[in-house]
mmCIF file of C-alpha atoms and ligand atoms in Angstrom:
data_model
loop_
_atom_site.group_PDB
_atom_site.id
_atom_site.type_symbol
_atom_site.label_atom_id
_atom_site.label_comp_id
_atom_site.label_asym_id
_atom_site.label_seq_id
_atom_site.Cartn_x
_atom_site.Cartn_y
_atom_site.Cartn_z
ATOM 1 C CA UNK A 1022 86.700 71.615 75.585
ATOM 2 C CA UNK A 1023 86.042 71.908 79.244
ATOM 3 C CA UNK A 1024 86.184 68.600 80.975
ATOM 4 C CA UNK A 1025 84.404 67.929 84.457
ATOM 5 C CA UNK A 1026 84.625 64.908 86.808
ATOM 6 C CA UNK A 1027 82.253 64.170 89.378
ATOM 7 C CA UNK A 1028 82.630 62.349 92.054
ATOM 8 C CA UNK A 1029 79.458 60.683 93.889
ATOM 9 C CA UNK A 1030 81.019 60.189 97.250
ATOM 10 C CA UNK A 1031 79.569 56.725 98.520
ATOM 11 C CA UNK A 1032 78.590 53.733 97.201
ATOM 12 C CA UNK A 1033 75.689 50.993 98.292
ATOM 13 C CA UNK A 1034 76.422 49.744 101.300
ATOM 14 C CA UNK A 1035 77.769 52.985 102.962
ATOM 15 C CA UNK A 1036 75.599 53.256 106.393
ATOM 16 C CA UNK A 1037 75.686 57.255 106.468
ATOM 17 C CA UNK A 1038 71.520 57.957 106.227
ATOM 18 C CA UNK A 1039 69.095 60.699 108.049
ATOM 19 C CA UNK A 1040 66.833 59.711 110.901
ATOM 20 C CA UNK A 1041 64.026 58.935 108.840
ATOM 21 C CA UNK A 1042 65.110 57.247 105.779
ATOM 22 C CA UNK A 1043 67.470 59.246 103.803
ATOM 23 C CA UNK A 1044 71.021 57.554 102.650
ATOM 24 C CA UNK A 1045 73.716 59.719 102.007
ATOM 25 C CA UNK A 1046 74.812 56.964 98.819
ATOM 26 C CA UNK A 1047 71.596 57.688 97.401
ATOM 27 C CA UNK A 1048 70.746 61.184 97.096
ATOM 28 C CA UNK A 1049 74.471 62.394 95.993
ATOM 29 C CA UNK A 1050 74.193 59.727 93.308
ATOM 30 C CA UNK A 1051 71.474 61.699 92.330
ATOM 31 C CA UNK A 1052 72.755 65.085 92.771
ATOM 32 C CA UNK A 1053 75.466 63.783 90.607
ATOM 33 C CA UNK A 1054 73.800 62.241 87.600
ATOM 34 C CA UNK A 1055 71.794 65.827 87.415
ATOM 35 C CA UNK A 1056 74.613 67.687 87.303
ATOM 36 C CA UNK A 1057 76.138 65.511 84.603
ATOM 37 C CA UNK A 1058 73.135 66.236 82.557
ATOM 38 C CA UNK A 1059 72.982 69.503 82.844
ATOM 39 C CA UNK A 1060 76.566 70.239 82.664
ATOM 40 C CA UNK A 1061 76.383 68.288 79.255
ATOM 41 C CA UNK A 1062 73.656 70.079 78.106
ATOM 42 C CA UNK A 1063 75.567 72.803 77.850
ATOM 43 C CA UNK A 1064 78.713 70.762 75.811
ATOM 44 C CA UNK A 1065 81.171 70.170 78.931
ATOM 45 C CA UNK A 1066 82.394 66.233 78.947
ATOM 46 C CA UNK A 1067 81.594 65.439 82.120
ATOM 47 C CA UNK A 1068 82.330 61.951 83.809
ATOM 48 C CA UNK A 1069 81.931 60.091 87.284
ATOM 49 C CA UNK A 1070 85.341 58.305 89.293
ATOM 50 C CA UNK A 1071 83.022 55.815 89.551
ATOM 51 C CA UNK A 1072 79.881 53.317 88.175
ATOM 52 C CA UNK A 1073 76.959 52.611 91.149
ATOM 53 C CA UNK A 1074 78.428 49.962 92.579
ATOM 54 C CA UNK A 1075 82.248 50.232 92.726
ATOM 55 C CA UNK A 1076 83.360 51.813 95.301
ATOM 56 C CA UNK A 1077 87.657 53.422 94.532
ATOM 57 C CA UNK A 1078 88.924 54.447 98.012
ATOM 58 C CA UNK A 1079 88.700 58.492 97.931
ATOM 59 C CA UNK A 1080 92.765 58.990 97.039
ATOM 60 C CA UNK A 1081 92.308 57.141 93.711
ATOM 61 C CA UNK A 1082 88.840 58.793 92.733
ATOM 62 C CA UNK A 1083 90.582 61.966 93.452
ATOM 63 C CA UNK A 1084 93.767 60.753 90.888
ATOM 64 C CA UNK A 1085 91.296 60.266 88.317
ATOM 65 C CA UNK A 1086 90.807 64.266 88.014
ATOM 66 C CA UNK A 1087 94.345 64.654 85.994
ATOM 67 C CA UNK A 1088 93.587 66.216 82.762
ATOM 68 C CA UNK A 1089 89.940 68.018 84.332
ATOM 69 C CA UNK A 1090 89.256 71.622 84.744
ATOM 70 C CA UNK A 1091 87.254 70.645 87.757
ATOM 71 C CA UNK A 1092 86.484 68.007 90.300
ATOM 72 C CA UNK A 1093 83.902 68.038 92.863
ATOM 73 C CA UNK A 1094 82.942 65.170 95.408
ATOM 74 C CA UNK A 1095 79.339 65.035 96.147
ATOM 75 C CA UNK A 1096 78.219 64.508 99.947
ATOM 76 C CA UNK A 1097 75.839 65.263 102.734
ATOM 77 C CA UNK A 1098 77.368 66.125 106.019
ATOM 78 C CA UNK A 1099 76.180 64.996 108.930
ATOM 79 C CA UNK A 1100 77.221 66.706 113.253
ATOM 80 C CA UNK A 1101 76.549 63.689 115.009
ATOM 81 C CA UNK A 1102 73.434 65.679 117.340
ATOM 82 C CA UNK A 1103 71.063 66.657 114.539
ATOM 83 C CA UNK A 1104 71.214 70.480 115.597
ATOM 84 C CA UNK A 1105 73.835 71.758 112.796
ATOM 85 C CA UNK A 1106 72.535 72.806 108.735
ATOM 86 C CA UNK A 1107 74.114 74.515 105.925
ATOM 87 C CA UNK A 1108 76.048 74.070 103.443
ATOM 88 C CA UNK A 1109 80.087 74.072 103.087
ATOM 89 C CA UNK A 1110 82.555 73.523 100.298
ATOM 90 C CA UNK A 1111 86.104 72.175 100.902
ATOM 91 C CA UNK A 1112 88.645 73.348 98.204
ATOM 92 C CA UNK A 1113 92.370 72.446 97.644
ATOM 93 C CA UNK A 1114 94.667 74.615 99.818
ATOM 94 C CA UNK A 1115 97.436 75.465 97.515
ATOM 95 C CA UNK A 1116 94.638 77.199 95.311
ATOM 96 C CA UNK A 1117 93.529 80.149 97.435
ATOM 97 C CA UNK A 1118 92.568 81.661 94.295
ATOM 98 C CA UNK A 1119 89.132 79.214 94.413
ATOM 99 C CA UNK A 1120 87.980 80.406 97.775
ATOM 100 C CA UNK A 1121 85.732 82.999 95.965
ATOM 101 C CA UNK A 1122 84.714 79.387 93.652
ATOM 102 C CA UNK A 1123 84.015 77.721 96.745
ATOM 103 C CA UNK A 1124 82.071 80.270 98.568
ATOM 104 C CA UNK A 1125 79.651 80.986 95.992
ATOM 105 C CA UNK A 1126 78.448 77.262 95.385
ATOM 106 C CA UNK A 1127 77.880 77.289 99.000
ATOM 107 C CA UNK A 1128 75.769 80.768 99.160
ATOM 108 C CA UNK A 1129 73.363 78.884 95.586
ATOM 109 C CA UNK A 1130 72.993 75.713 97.095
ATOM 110 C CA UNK A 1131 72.303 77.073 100.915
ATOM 111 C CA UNK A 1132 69.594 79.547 99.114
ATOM 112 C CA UNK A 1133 67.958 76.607 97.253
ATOM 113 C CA UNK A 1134 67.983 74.355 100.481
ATOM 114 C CA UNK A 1135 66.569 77.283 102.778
ATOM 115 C CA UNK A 1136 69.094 77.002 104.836
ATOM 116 C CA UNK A 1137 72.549 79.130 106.108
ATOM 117 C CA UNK A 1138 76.000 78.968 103.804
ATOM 118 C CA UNK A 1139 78.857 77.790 105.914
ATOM 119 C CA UNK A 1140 80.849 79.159 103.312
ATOM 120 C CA UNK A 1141 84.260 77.771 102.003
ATOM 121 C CA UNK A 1142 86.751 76.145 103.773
ATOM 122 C CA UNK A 1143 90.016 74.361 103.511
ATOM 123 C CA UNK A 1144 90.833 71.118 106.020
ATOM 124 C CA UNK A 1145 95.090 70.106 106.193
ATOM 125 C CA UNK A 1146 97.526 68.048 108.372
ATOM 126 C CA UNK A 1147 100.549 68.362 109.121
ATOM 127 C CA UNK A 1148 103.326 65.576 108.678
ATOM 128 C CA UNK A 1149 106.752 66.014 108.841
ATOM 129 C CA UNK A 1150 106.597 69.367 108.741
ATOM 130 C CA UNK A 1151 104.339 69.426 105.331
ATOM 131 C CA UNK A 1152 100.673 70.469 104.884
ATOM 132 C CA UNK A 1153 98.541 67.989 103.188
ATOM 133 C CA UNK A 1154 94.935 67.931 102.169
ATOM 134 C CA UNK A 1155 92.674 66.315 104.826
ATOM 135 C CA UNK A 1156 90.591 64.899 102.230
ATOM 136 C CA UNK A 1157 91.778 61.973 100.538
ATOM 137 C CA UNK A 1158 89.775 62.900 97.324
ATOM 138 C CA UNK A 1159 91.198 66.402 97.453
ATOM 139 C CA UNK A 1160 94.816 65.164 97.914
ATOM 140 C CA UNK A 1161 94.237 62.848 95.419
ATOM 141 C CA UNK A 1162 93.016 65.351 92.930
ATOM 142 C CA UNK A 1163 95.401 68.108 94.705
ATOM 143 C CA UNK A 1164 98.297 65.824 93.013
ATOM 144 C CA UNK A 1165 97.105 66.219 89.568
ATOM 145 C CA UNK A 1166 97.245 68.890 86.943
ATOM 146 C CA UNK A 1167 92.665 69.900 87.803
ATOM 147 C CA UNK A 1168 92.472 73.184 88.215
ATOM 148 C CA UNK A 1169 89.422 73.360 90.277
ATOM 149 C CA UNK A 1170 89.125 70.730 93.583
ATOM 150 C CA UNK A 1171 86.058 71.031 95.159
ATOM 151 C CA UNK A 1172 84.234 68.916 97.912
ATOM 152 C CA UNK A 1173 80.908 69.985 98.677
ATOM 153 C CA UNK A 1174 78.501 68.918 101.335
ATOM 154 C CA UNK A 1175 75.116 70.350 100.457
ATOM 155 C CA UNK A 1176 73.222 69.574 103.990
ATOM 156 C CA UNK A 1177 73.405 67.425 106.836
ATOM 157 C CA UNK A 1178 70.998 64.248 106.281
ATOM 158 C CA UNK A 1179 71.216 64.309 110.356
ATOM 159 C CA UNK A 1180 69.175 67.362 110.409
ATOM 160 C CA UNK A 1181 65.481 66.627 110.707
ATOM 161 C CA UNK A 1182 64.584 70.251 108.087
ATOM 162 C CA UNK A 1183 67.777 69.414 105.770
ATOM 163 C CA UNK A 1184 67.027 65.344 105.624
ATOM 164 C CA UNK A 1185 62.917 66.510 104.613
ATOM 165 C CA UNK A 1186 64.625 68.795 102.230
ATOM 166 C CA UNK A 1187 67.258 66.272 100.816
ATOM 167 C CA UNK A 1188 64.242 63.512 100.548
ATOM 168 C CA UNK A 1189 62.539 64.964 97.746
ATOM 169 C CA UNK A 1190 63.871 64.220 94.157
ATOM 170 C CA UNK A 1191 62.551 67.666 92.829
ATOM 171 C CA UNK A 1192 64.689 68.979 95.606
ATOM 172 C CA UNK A 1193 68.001 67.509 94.625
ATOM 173 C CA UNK A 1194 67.451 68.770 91.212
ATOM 174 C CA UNK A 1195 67.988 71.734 92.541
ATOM 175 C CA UNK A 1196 70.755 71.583 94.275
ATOM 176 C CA UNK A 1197 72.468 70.103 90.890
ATOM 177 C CA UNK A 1198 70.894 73.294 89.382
ATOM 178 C CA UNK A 1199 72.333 76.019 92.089
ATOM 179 C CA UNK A 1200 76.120 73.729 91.519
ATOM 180 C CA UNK A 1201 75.727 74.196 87.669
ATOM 181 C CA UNK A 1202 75.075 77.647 87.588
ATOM 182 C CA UNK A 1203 78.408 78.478 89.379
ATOM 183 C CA UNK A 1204 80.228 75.962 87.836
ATOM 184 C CA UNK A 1205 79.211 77.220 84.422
ATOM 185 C CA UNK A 1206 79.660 81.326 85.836
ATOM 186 C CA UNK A 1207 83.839 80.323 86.737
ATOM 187 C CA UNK A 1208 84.899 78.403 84.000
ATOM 188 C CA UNK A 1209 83.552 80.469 81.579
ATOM 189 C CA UNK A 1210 85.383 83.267 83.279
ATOM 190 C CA UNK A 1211 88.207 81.427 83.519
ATOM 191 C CA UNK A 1212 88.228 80.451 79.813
ATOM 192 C CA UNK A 1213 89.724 83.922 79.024
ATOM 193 C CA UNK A 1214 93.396 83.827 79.961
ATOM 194 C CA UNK A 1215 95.402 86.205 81.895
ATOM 195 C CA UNK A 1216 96.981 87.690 79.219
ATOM 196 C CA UNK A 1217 93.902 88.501 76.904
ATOM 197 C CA UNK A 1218 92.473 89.820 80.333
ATOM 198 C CA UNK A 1219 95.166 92.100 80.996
ATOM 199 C CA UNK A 1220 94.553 93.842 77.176
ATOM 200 C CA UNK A 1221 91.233 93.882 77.906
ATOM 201 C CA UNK A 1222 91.237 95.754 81.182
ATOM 202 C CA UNK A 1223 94.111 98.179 79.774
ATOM 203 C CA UNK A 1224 92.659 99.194 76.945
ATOM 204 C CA UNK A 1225 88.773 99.376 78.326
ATOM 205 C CA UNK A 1226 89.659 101.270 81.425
ATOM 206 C CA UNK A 1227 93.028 103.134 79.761
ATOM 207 C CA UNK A 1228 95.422 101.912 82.846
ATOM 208 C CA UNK A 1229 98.757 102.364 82.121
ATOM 209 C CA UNK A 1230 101.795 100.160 82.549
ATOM 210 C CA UNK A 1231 102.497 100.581 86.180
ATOM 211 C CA UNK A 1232 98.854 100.162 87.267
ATOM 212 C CA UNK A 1233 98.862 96.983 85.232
ATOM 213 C CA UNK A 1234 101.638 96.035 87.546
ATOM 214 C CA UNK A 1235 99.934 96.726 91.029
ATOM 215 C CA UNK A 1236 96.856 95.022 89.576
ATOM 216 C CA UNK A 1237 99.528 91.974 89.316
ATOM 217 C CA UNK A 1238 100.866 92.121 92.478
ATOM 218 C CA UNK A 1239 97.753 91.765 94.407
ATOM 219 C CA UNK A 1240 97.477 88.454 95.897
ATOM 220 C CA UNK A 1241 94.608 87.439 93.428
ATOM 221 C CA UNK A 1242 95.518 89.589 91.083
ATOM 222 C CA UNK A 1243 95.016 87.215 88.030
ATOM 223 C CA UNK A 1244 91.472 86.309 88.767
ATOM 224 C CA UNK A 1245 90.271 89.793 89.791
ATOM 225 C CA UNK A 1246 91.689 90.550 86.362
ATOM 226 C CA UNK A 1247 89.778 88.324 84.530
ATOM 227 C CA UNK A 1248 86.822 89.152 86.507
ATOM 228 C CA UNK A 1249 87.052 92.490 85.333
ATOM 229 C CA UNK A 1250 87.826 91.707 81.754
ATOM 230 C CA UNK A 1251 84.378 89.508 81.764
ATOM 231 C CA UNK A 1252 82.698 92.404 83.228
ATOM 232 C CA UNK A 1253 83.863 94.423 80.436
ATOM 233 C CA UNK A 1254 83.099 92.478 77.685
ATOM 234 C CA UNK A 1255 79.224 92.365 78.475
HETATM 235 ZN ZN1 ZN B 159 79.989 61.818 102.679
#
């Protein structure tokens, strides 16, 4: 059974709001609790890192995600002059193979919001010579076994069209809707494994052995495979 943990990134009492009345604490919360429902709807367990009011600093919400498929962390950004709007979605560094993942939740939710995709991106530090997460919920998450990290900020409450947009509750159905839909479109993909994949794209499209190997040795090789063995099968 796929299992999904949200995270609704701030809890009452965080100050982060729009200039005319929008909270940040607020609308994720409910961005969250309509993905939840619609993700169970459609039989994925899905839980928060957290009830309404308690408030786990971001590494241990991110911890929580060990034994998940996926965890995203639910925000509104926000440029400090008003002028910026879009939407972007952090993923986990060491899993280049969810930058596709990551930029198509930002192209659905951007289209829903009416505004531009800022695409996917990845945020480290260095220490010491080692790269770590930026986020605290991604390096949290980043250290267990979750397979898909995601932190998404669907619009900056600062911005005067995206705070109007964000302060209608029809809207941030919506956005829950745009995040299900991809959510739903990559781990069903990803429910076929690399091996049934490979038989599937050998026998479908007659490759032969050596093929199968160059397929292999492309950098995402093992997603593009699956990918095409989805295709296939439809
Ligand atoms: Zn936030």
């Amino acid at each position: 059974m796929i299992k999904i943990l949200i995270d609704p990134g701030h809890a009452p009492g965080n100050t982060n709001k729009g200039p005319t009345g929008y909270y940040e604490y607020q609308g994720v919360w409910t961005i969250s609790s309509y993905l939840k429902e619609m993700l169970e709807n459609k039989g994925i367990q899905t839980e928060f890192t957290r009830t309404w009011d308690q408030n786990p600093d971001p590494y241990e919400r991110g911890q929580k995600a060990a034994g998940y498929d996926l965890f995203i962390s639910e925000h509104t950004n926000a440029s400090g002059d008003g002028r910026a709007r879009g939407v972007e979605v952090f993923y986990d560094y060491s899993k280049p193979q969810d930058v596709e993942f990551a930029q198509q939740l930002a192209d659905n939710v951007s289209s829903v919001m009416g505004n531009s995709s800022r695409g996917a991106k990845t945020r480290v530090y260095t220490e010491s010579g080692k790269i770590y997460n930026y986020y605290g919920v991604i390096r949290g998450a980043g250290a267990t076994d979750c397979k898909h990290i995601f932190l998404i900020e669907s619009g900056f409450h600062d911005n005067a069209d995206d705070e109007a947009f964000l302060k209608v509750d029809e809207n941030l159905r919506k956005i829950a809707q745009a995040q299900a839909e991809m959510i739903l479109k990559f781990l069903w993909v990803n429910d076929m494994t690399v091996q049934e994949a490979e038989k599937v794209v050998k026998e479908r499209a007659g490759l032969d052995d050596n093929t199968m190997q160059y397929l292999k040795y492309y950098r995402y090789g093992e997603a593009l495979l699956i990918k095409l063995a989805e295709d296939m099968e439809h």
